[in-house]
XYZ file of N, CA and C in Angstrom:
690
model
N 7.109 2.642 28.038
C 6.231 1.662 28.131
C 5.795 1.116 26.694
N 5.865 -0.358 26.521
C 5.743 -0.852 25.457
C 4.175 -0.958 24.942
N 3.952 -1.350 23.599
C 2.785 -1.402 23.003
C 1.881 -2.507 23.789
N 2.182 -3.664 24.344
C 1.696 -4.640 25.203
C 1.060 -3.899 26.301
N 1.608 -3.060 26.969
C 1.166 -2.535 28.267
C -0.063 -1.704 27.937
N -0.223 -0.894 26.742
C -1.156 0.060 26.554
C -2.379 -0.844 26.166
N -2.082 -1.991 25.257
C -3.117 -2.723 24.896
C -4.001 -3.409 26.073
N -3.022 -4.048 26.884
C -3.540 -4.706 28.232
C -4.461 -3.546 29.056
N -3.878 -2.263 29.288
C -4.531 -1.323 30.081
C -5.901 -1.035 29.542
N -6.048 -0.944 28.044
C -7.281 -0.475 27.454
C -8.075 -1.767 27.611
N -7.724 -2.919 27.530
C -8.572 -4.047 27.635
C -9.180 -4.204 29.233
N -8.284 -3.820 30.077
C -8.964 -4.155 31.490
C -9.881 -3.012 31.801
N -9.641 -1.751 31.301
C -10.762 -0.837 31.627
C -11.762 -0.806 30.806
N -11.735 -1.177 29.611
C -12.957 -1.142 28.797
C -14.038 -2.301 29.041
N -13.364 -3.299 29.755
C -14.371 -4.385 29.988
C -15.474 -3.882 30.978
N -14.874 -3.090 31.872
C -15.877 -2.510 32.959
C -16.703 -1.208 32.551
N -16.441 -0.640 31.431
C -17.259 0.602 30.878
C -18.145 0.196 29.772
N -19.476 0.625 30.243
C -20.519 0.361 29.441
C -20.697 1.328 28.201
N -21.077 0.665 27.113
C -21.245 1.644 26.038
C -22.631 2.300 26.039
N -22.799 3.298 25.352
C -24.126 4.046 25.250
C -25.141 2.924 24.948
N -26.146 2.762 25.832
C -27.250 1.650 25.593
C -28.576 2.307 25.120
N -28.617 3.469 25.362
C -29.891 4.081 24.728
C -29.562 5.067 23.671
N -30.468 5.176 22.611
C -30.278 6.002 21.649
C -30.483 7.656 22.093
N -31.218 7.654 23.133
C -31.362 9.066 23.870
C -29.941 9.679 23.986
N -29.128 8.781 24.674
C -27.777 9.413 25.020
C -27.006 9.626 23.717
N -27.193 8.955 22.708
C -26.455 9.229 21.292
C -27.214 10.560 20.785
N -28.408 10.652 20.891
C -29.204 11.739 20.290
C -28.584 13.065 21.008
N -28.463 12.984 22.358
C -27.977 14.168 23.187
C -26.721 14.688 22.739
N -25.874 13.666 22.418
C -24.590 13.949 22.051
C -24.362 14.553 20.678
N -25.146 13.866 19.728
C -25.109 14.397 18.372
C -25.772 15.931 18.287
N -26.409 16.337 19.138
C -26.946 17.753 19.241
C -25.608 18.601 19.465
N -24.774 18.291 20.219
C -23.596 18.919 20.508
C -22.787 18.983 19.152
N -22.883 18.378 18.193
C -21.810 18.326 17.066
C -22.892 18.758 15.931
N -23.917 19.007 15.943
C -24.850 19.293 14.808
C -24.387 20.541 13.969
N -24.077 21.538 14.825
C -23.601 22.834 14.355
C -22.417 22.683 13.469
N -21.369 21.851 13.991
C -20.062 21.704 13.396
C -20.364 20.507 11.936
N -21.127 19.732 12.235
C -21.552 18.886 10.970
C -22.094 19.777 9.982
N -23.068 20.784 10.218
C -23.558 21.615 9.294
C -22.427 22.306 8.531
N -21.539 22.838 9.439
C -20.550 23.732 8.857
C -19.707 22.980 7.825
N -19.332 21.873 8.264
C -18.382 20.943 7.531
C -19.031 20.631 6.213
N -20.385 20.192 6.348
C -21.237 19.955 5.217
C -21.458 20.876 4.074
N -21.685 22.048 4.775
C -22.036 23.246 3.703
C -20.660 23.599 3.085
N -19.574 23.510 3.600
C -17.993 23.625 3.082
C -17.740 22.876 1.944
N -18.269 21.510 1.960
C -18.112 20.614 0.937
C -19.284 20.246 0.097
N -20.339 21.091 0.172
C -21.625 20.621 -0.391
C -22.208 19.336 -0.487
N -22.224 18.748 0.852
C -23.025 17.456 0.894
C -24.183 17.684 1.918
N -24.938 16.775 2.009
C -26.241 16.864 2.935
C -25.704 16.551 4.455
N -25.890 17.597 5.212
C -25.677 17.278 6.775
C -26.310 16.021 7.414
N -27.498 15.742 6.939
C -28.498 14.768 7.558
C -27.696 13.515 7.125
N -27.020 13.383 5.996
C -26.380 12.106 5.558
C -25.157 11.877 6.280
N -24.447 13.097 6.360
C -23.140 13.100 7.033
C -23.343 12.418 8.713
N -24.493 13.103 9.301
C -24.687 12.759 10.649
C -25.131 11.334 10.915
N -26.078 10.948 9.741
C -26.451 9.470 9.842
C -25.539 8.478 9.658
N -24.522 8.676 8.710
C -23.324 7.902 8.578
C -22.777 7.533 9.691
N -22.428 8.523 10.666
C -21.565 8.279 11.928
C -22.370 8.133 13.061
N -23.772 8.098 12.972
C -24.473 8.057 14.106
C -24.421 6.599 14.958
N -24.224 5.425 14.337
C -24.082 4.236 14.962
C -22.980 4.318 15.784
N -21.804 4.905 15.321
C -20.652 5.003 16.207
C -21.021 5.887 17.426
N -21.838 6.808 17.252
C -22.118 7.730 18.459
C -22.786 6.766 19.531
N -23.681 5.912 18.904
C -24.531 5.102 19.846
C -23.665 4.102 20.675
N -22.555 3.851 20.172
C -21.470 2.872 20.828
C -20.459 3.520 21.623
N -20.320 5.003 21.386
C -19.400 5.819 21.935
C -19.261 5.787 23.379
N -18.059 5.708 24.048
C -17.962 5.824 25.481
C -16.766 6.831 25.660
N -17.126 7.952 26.453
C -16.150 8.908 26.849
C -14.906 8.727 27.313
N -14.947 7.623 28.448
C -14.016 7.256 29.171
C -12.896 6.326 28.254
N -13.602 5.514 27.553
C -12.769 4.576 26.516
C -12.256 5.558 25.501
N -12.619 6.684 25.059
C -12.053 7.459 24.095
C -10.787 8.204 24.666
N -10.977 8.688 25.990
C -9.729 9.194 26.698
C -8.779 8.279 26.768
N -8.911 6.810 26.896
C -7.763 5.874 27.008
C -7.267 5.870 25.509
N -8.161 5.707 24.557
C -7.678 5.573 23.283
C -6.755 6.708 22.700
N -7.190 7.789 23.109
C -6.435 9.099 22.945
C -4.969 9.045 23.314
N -5.064 8.334 24.607
C -3.735 8.123 25.263
C -2.879 7.378 24.430
N -3.523 6.156 24.022
C -2.817 5.181 23.219
C -2.360 5.782 21.893
N -3.116 6.512 21.101
C -2.736 7.093 19.913
C -1.661 8.022 20.056
N -1.661 8.901 21.057
C -0.608 9.708 21.247
C 0.517 9.048 21.750
N 0.507 8.175 22.449
C 1.680 7.330 22.877
C 2.279 6.392 21.893
N 1.492 6.044 20.882
C 2.040 4.815 20.102
C 1.938 5.302 18.654
N 0.686 5.625 18.281
C 0.681 6.034 16.758
C 1.619 7.163 16.549
N 1.765 8.396 17.212
C 2.352 9.380 16.870
C 3.986 8.997 16.974
N 4.394 8.071 17.881
C 5.793 7.743 17.735
C 6.188 6.764 16.773
N 5.349 5.553 16.611
C 5.722 4.567 15.726
C 4.888 4.425 14.492
N 3.704 5.117 14.392
C 2.929 5.015 13.103
C 1.943 3.923 13.216
N 1.283 3.568 11.950
C 0.110 2.795 11.869
C 0.475 1.296 12.338
N 1.756 0.875 12.091
C 1.996 -0.475 12.431
C 1.731 -0.930 13.835
N 1.820 0.013 14.799
C 1.534 -0.220 16.246
C 0.624 0.634 16.825
N 0.005 1.636 16.327
C -0.875 2.405 16.904
C -2.214 2.813 16.175
N -2.757 1.868 15.535
C -4.085 2.173 14.806
C -5.335 2.038 15.601
N -5.495 2.830 16.506
C -6.635 2.593 17.232
C -7.866 3.789 16.983
N -9.132 3.231 17.114
C -10.169 4.304 16.775
C -10.261 5.373 18.017
N -10.639 6.634 17.522
C -10.593 7.746 18.480
C -11.656 8.565 18.011
N -12.232 9.310 19.281
C -13.209 10.477 18.814
C -14.568 9.796 18.803
N -15.567 10.635 19.034
C -16.749 10.298 19.114
C -17.430 9.608 17.763
N -16.588 9.844 16.660
C -17.074 9.097 15.422
C -16.235 7.940 15.052
N -15.286 7.549 16.117
C -14.439 6.350 16.102
C -13.615 6.331 14.710
N -12.804 7.060 14.495
C -12.024 6.889 13.389
C -10.645 6.544 13.689
N -10.036 5.807 12.996
C -8.687 5.063 13.022
C -7.733 6.096 12.117
N -6.487 6.216 12.671
C -5.547 6.891 11.871
C -5.462 6.349 10.314
N -5.387 5.073 10.107
C -5.480 4.535 8.852
C -6.488 5.073 8.033
N -7.829 4.969 8.493
C -8.853 5.483 7.835
C -8.634 6.904 7.263
N -8.037 7.903 8.352
C -7.864 9.175 8.002
C -6.705 9.357 7.050
N -5.782 8.645 7.059
C -4.589 8.732 6.256
C -5.001 8.443 4.762
N -5.910 7.263 4.632
C -6.440 6.782 3.394
C -7.278 8.019 2.830
N -8.033 8.583 3.863
C -8.911 9.539 3.310
C -8.285 10.678 2.717
N -7.274 11.246 3.378
C -6.439 12.381 2.957
C -5.829 12.042 1.791
N -5.201 11.054 1.536
C -4.469 10.556 0.224
C -5.456 10.717 -1.046
N -6.684 9.936 -0.690
C -7.666 10.021 -1.815
C -8.180 11.482 -2.231
N -8.475 12.134 -1.166
C -9.027 13.356 -1.356
C -7.796 14.182 -2.065
N -6.630 14.208 -2.035
C -5.853 15.062 -2.619
C -5.597 14.536 -4.060
N -6.024 13.238 -4.350
C -5.944 12.914 -5.798
C -7.339 12.943 -6.520
N -8.320 13.558 -5.818
C -9.712 13.421 -6.463
C -9.904 14.842 -7.403
N -9.202 14.658 -8.401
C -9.504 15.591 -9.615
C -9.348 17.054 -9.158
N -10.523 17.805 -9.305
C -10.650 19.288 -9.047
C -11.143 19.413 -7.526
N -11.272 18.264 -6.821
C -12.048 18.653 -5.426
C -11.159 19.399 -4.437
N -9.890 19.098 -4.342
C -8.948 20.085 -3.438
C -8.926 21.486 -3.875
N -8.624 21.695 -5.203
C -8.721 23.096 -5.643
C -10.190 23.885 -5.549
N -11.188 23.111 -5.810
C -12.473 23.644 -5.919
C -12.814 24.073 -4.464
N -12.479 23.168 -3.581
C -13.009 23.455 -2.107
C -11.843 24.045 -1.286
N -10.759 24.344 -1.937
C -9.674 24.875 -1.212
C -9.333 24.228 0.166
N -9.164 22.856 -0.077
C -8.756 21.975 0.865
C -7.873 20.953 0.603
N -6.665 21.139 1.155
C -5.419 20.127 0.924
C -5.069 19.478 2.114
N -4.497 18.205 1.949
C -3.909 17.560 3.441
C -2.471 17.378 3.110
N -1.731 17.498 4.132
C -0.245 17.083 4.031
C -0.004 15.477 4.130
N 0.253 15.007 3.108
C 0.405 13.605 3.238
C 1.796 12.921 3.009
N 2.658 13.780 2.481
C 4.167 13.343 1.999
C 4.923 13.341 3.253
N 4.832 14.168 4.298
C 5.652 14.007 5.366
C 5.245 13.067 6.484
N 5.964 12.097 6.805
C 5.424 10.947 7.613
C 6.153 11.001 8.914
N 6.486 12.286 9.370
C 7.286 12.474 10.785
C 6.430 12.294 11.821
N 6.760 12.279 13.024
C 6.153 12.295 14.234
C 5.432 13.579 14.396
N 5.892 14.634 13.835
C 5.115 16.060 13.809
C 3.725 15.890 13.051
N 3.935 15.307 11.733
C 2.986 15.203 11.028
C 1.888 14.467 11.435
N 2.224 13.167 12.153
C 1.145 12.343 12.771
C 0.625 12.985 13.805
N 1.394 13.787 14.742
C 0.832 14.598 15.946
C -0.082 15.691 15.298
N 0.035 16.318 14.099
C -0.851 17.142 13.614
C -2.207 16.607 13.277
N -2.044 15.450 12.599
C -3.145 14.752 12.262
C -4.144 14.199 13.392
N -3.473 13.754 14.555
C -4.296 13.448 15.596
C -4.880 14.692 16.321
N -4.165 15.867 16.137
C -4.720 17.008 16.808
C -6.201 17.339 16.156
N -6.115 17.116 14.735
C -7.224 17.284 13.917
C -8.391 16.183 14.291
N -7.922 15.120 14.429
C -8.875 13.914 14.780
C -9.736 13.989 16.069
N -8.878 14.595 16.844
C -9.451 14.655 18.228
C -10.343 16.016 18.511
N -10.447 16.867 17.507
C -11.082 18.078 17.696
C -12.515 17.743 17.106
N -13.563 18.422 17.452
C -14.701 18.340 17.060
C -14.751 18.588 15.452
N -14.271 19.735 15.245
C -14.253 20.206 13.903
C -13.617 19.390 13.138
N -12.466 18.888 13.417
C -11.808 17.888 12.674
C -12.504 16.624 12.230
N -13.148 16.062 13.256
C -13.948 14.880 13.029
C -15.054 14.993 12.010
N -15.739 16.169 12.297
C -16.963 16.613 11.237
C -16.439 16.838 9.851
N -15.322 17.380 9.649
C -14.668 17.668 8.307
C -14.378 16.420 7.718
N -13.667 15.479 8.476
C -13.315 14.088 7.758
C -14.644 13.391 7.396
N -15.687 13.377 8.322
C -16.839 12.673 7.877
C -17.588 13.301 6.685
N -17.456 14.640 6.623
C -17.884 15.311 5.494
C -17.031 14.809 4.085
N -15.894 14.859 4.326
C -14.917 14.419 3.311
C -15.138 13.273 2.758
N -15.588 12.003 3.747
C -15.882 10.784 3.426
C -17.068 10.662 2.587
N -18.196 11.398 2.859
C -19.445 11.430 2.104
C -19.203 11.962 0.802
N -18.316 13.088 0.721
C -18.087 13.739 -0.596
C -17.396 12.753 -1.417
N -16.346 11.952 -1.014
C -15.644 11.141 -1.764
C -16.337 9.823 -2.311
N -17.398 9.404 -1.405
C -18.292 8.503 -1.834
C -19.198 8.768 -2.862
N -19.542 10.151 -2.965
C -20.374 10.666 -4.148
C -19.321 10.588 -5.262
N -18.192 11.165 -5.049
C -17.366 11.599 -6.271
C -16.671 10.364 -6.895
N -16.072 9.305 -5.824
C -15.339 8.214 -6.485
C -16.305 7.032 -6.709
N -17.208 6.782 -5.902
C -18.112 5.616 -6.334
C -19.450 5.889 -6.924
N -19.721 7.272 -7.066
C -20.953 7.692 -7.863
C -22.120 7.247 -7.132
N -22.061 7.321 -5.799
C -23.263 6.896 -5.082
C -24.578 7.678 -5.441
N -24.488 8.905 -5.465
C -25.698 9.672 -5.738
C -26.210 9.409 -7.012
N -25.260 9.229 -8.257
C -25.866 8.947 -9.482
C -26.425 7.495 -9.675
N -25.883 6.733 -8.982
C -26.215 5.317 -9.041
C -27.300 4.772 -8.172
N -27.613 5.504 -7.078
C -28.646 5.064 -6.128
C -29.545 6.121 -5.914
N -30.753 6.050 -6.569
C -31.725 7.202 -6.427
C -32.361 7.321 -5.060
N -32.477 6.147 -4.406
C -33.274 6.343 -3.203
C -32.346 6.783 -1.999
N -32.658 7.939 -1.334
C -31.797 8.597 -0.363
C -31.353 7.619 0.897
N -32.392 7.017 1.278
C -32.316 6.162 2.392
C -31.132 4.875 1.972
N -31.387 4.537 0.864
C -30.362 3.477 0.427
C -28.995 3.949 0.332
N -28.971 5.173 -0.221
C -27.510 5.784 -0.225
C -26.903 5.941 1.256
N -27.650 6.385 2.036
C -27.184 6.452 3.536
C -26.895 4.998 3.957
N -27.631 3.954 3.784
C -27.122 2.611 4.113
C -25.844 2.215 3.533
N -25.743 2.458 2.211
C -24.497 1.997 1.796
C -23.220 2.838 2.036
N -23.365 4.168 2.371
C -22.373 5.117 2.864
C -21.873 4.659 4.201
N -22.920 4.460 5.010
C -22.769 4.018 6.345
C -22.031 2.808 6.370
N -22.493 1.867 5.673
C -21.891 0.407 5.558
C -20.384 0.518 5.310
N -20.123 1.395 4.318
C -18.605 1.534 3.790
C -17.862 2.235 4.926
N -18.449 3.266 5.779
C -17.863 3.917 6.738
C -17.471 2.806 7.763
N -18.232 1.829 8.099
C -18.034 1.031 9.148
C -17.136 0.023 8.698
N -17.208 -0.494 7.483
C -16.318 -1.833 7.123
C -15.173 -1.349 6.489
N -14.933 -0.059 6.063
C -13.732 0.226 5.332
C -13.953 0.125 3.800
N -13.233 1.193 3.260
C -13.389 1.582 1.659
C -11.736 1.306 1.348
N -11.468 0.585 0.347
C -10.190 0.828 -0.257
C -10.628 1.372 -1.619
N -10.119 2.821 -1.458
C -10.382 3.689 -2.742
C -10.013 3.143 -4.018
N -10.732 3.322 -5.025
C -10.543 2.721 -6.463
C -10.472 1.109 -6.615
N -11.028 0.453 -5.406
C -10.573 -0.972 -5.441
C -12.462 -1.532 -5.003
N -12.591 -0.997 -3.936
C -13.949 -1.216 -3.482
C -15.088 -0.997 -4.368
N -15.978 -1.720 -4.585
C -17.196 -1.482 -5.476
C -18.495 -1.164 -4.772
N -19.485 -0.570 -5.403
C -20.721 -0.422 -4.901
C -21.396 -1.943 -4.633
N -21.255 -2.959 -5.450
C -21.605 -4.237 -5.294
C -21.101 -4.984 -4.056
N -19.760 -4.543 -3.803
C -19.279 -5.217 -2.562
C -19.864 -4.597 -1.337
N -20.153 -3.340 -1.399
C -20.766 -2.450 -0.152
C -22.196 -3.124 -0.208
N -22.740 -3.412 -1.205
C -24.173 -3.771 -0.884
C -24.180 -5.105 -0.255
N -23.267 -5.951 -0.650
C -23.109 -7.294 -0.081
C -22.732 -7.065 1.516
N -21.948 -6.319 1.713
C -21.625 -6.175 3.302
C -22.867 -5.608 3.984
N -23.758 -4.792 3.289
C -24.789 -3.998 4.058
C -25.782 -5.132 4.610
N -25.751 -6.313 3.972
C -26.756 -7.496 4.430
C -26.400 -8.158 5.617
N -25.016 -7.947 5.800
C -24.463 -8.811 7.154
C -24.542 -8.131 8.332
N -24.984 -8.797 9.583
C -24.922 -8.085 10.748
C -23.661 -8.429 11.588
N -22.859 -7.417 11.630
C -21.609 -7.405 12.239
C -21.380 -6.466 13.228
N -22.360 -5.473 13.559
C -22.123 -4.503 14.190
C -22.848 -4.789 15.464
N -22.100 -4.188 16.709
C -22.761 -4.340 17.995
C -22.305 -3.142 18.932
N -23.128 -2.895 19.972
C -22.831 -1.654 20.738
C -22.239 -2.087 22.203
N -21.822 -3.413 22.226
C -20.911 -3.809 23.456
C -19.662 -3.224 23.430
N -19.130 -2.982 24.418
C -17.647 -2.428 24.418
C -16.734 -3.608 24.054
N -17.071 -4.794 24.442
C -16.325 -6.028 24.193
C -17.342 -7.179 23.921
N -17.256 -7.742 22.792
C -18.325 -8.928 22.337
C -18.039 -9.994 23.297
N -19.300 -10.614 23.493
C -19.308 -11.672 24.420
C -20.300 -12.697 23.630
N -20.334 -13.905 24.283
C -21.318 -14.982 23.612
C -22.774 -14.441 23.473
N -23.074 -13.442 24.493
C -24.410 -12.879 24.504
C -24.710 -11.660 23.713
N -23.533 -11.224 23.163
C -23.730 -10.022 22.151
C -24.646 -10.120 21.000
N -25.427 -9.047 20.934
C -26.330 -9.021 19.791
C -25.911 -8.326 18.625
N -25.779 -8.820 17.420
C -25.236 -8.125 16.546
C -26.332 -7.639 15.448
N -26.179 -6.398 14.707
C -27.078 -5.830 13.889
C -26.336 -5.330 12.761
N -27.099 -4.782 11.772
C -26.383 -4.037 10.585
C -26.326 -2.696 10.797
N -25.132 -2.046 10.728
C -24.558 -0.625 10.911
C -25.641 0.202 10.098
N -25.643 -0.182 8.854
C -26.502 0.631 7.853
C -27.980 0.666 8.329
N -28.567 -0.200 8.926
C -29.954 -0.381 9.519
C -30.080 1.058 10.537
N -29.102 1.138 11.452
C -29.169 2.053 12.491
C -29.137 3.505 11.828
N -28.203 3.600 10.817
C -28.034 4.841 10.010
C -29.219 5.326 9.329
N -29.879 4.331 8.773
C -31.105 4.699 8.019
C -32.327 5.190 9.080
N -32.319 4.483 9.990
C -33.325 4.637 11.155
C -33.122 6.170 11.597
N -31.760 6.629 11.974
C -31.574 7.867 12.285
C -31.833 8.756 11.203
N -31.599 8.569 9.909
C -31.824 9.451 8.872
C -33.358 9.677 8.650
N -34.075 8.717 8.777
C -35.560 8.718 8.473
C -36.249 9.673 9.802
N -35.536 9.581 10.963
C -35.965 10.075 12.024
C -35.549 11.835 11.825
N -34.476 12.002 11.251
C -33.985 13.438 10.948
C -35.047 13.940 9.914
N -35.626 13.174 9.111
C -36.381 13.723 7.958
C -37.761 13.747 8.160
N -38.224 13.510 9.546
C -39.739 13.460 10.007
C -40.167 14.854 9.903
């Protein structure tokens, strides 16, 4: 079956699948991941509340049924053909293979981080097997939490967020914005992320319509961070 078939099937199914519309649903789901987030955060010495808050807006929008479809698409397209035909978001934190591949490469180049934390990613082999192993990690709870913690650690290490932004809530806002909009490591600057953070481009509908309400991803992340710190 071709790529067009997979895309049409996803579109037809997700039109009728509502996203999480209540924060309570997302809060309940986050409870199931909190232990793994804590373990991954402890391993990389980052704040688990920051890690959870950065990915929280994606959990608000998450749909379990859609994820099953996207997993099917990724296994059927990404594993076989690579990023050019199968770059779909999967998992409760809605990570794309391109995001994870970039994250792995930047981590391996991050000075002493790999050796200090005894964490290395295999990025040289671009075979179907290596892609299937990556997807296996991406579709596990532990794998998604580890990648989220790696992202926060790289934001601190590469963009010096902690050193340059004294306010914790503002650090969450910028990290969350970067997570949602995407970071080109060693190219994207804090000023660019700050500019992105003021734009309302995020929504919780499965498919945007003329009635879709847009908000700022970072605002939801900060709201959750403040809730966790009460």
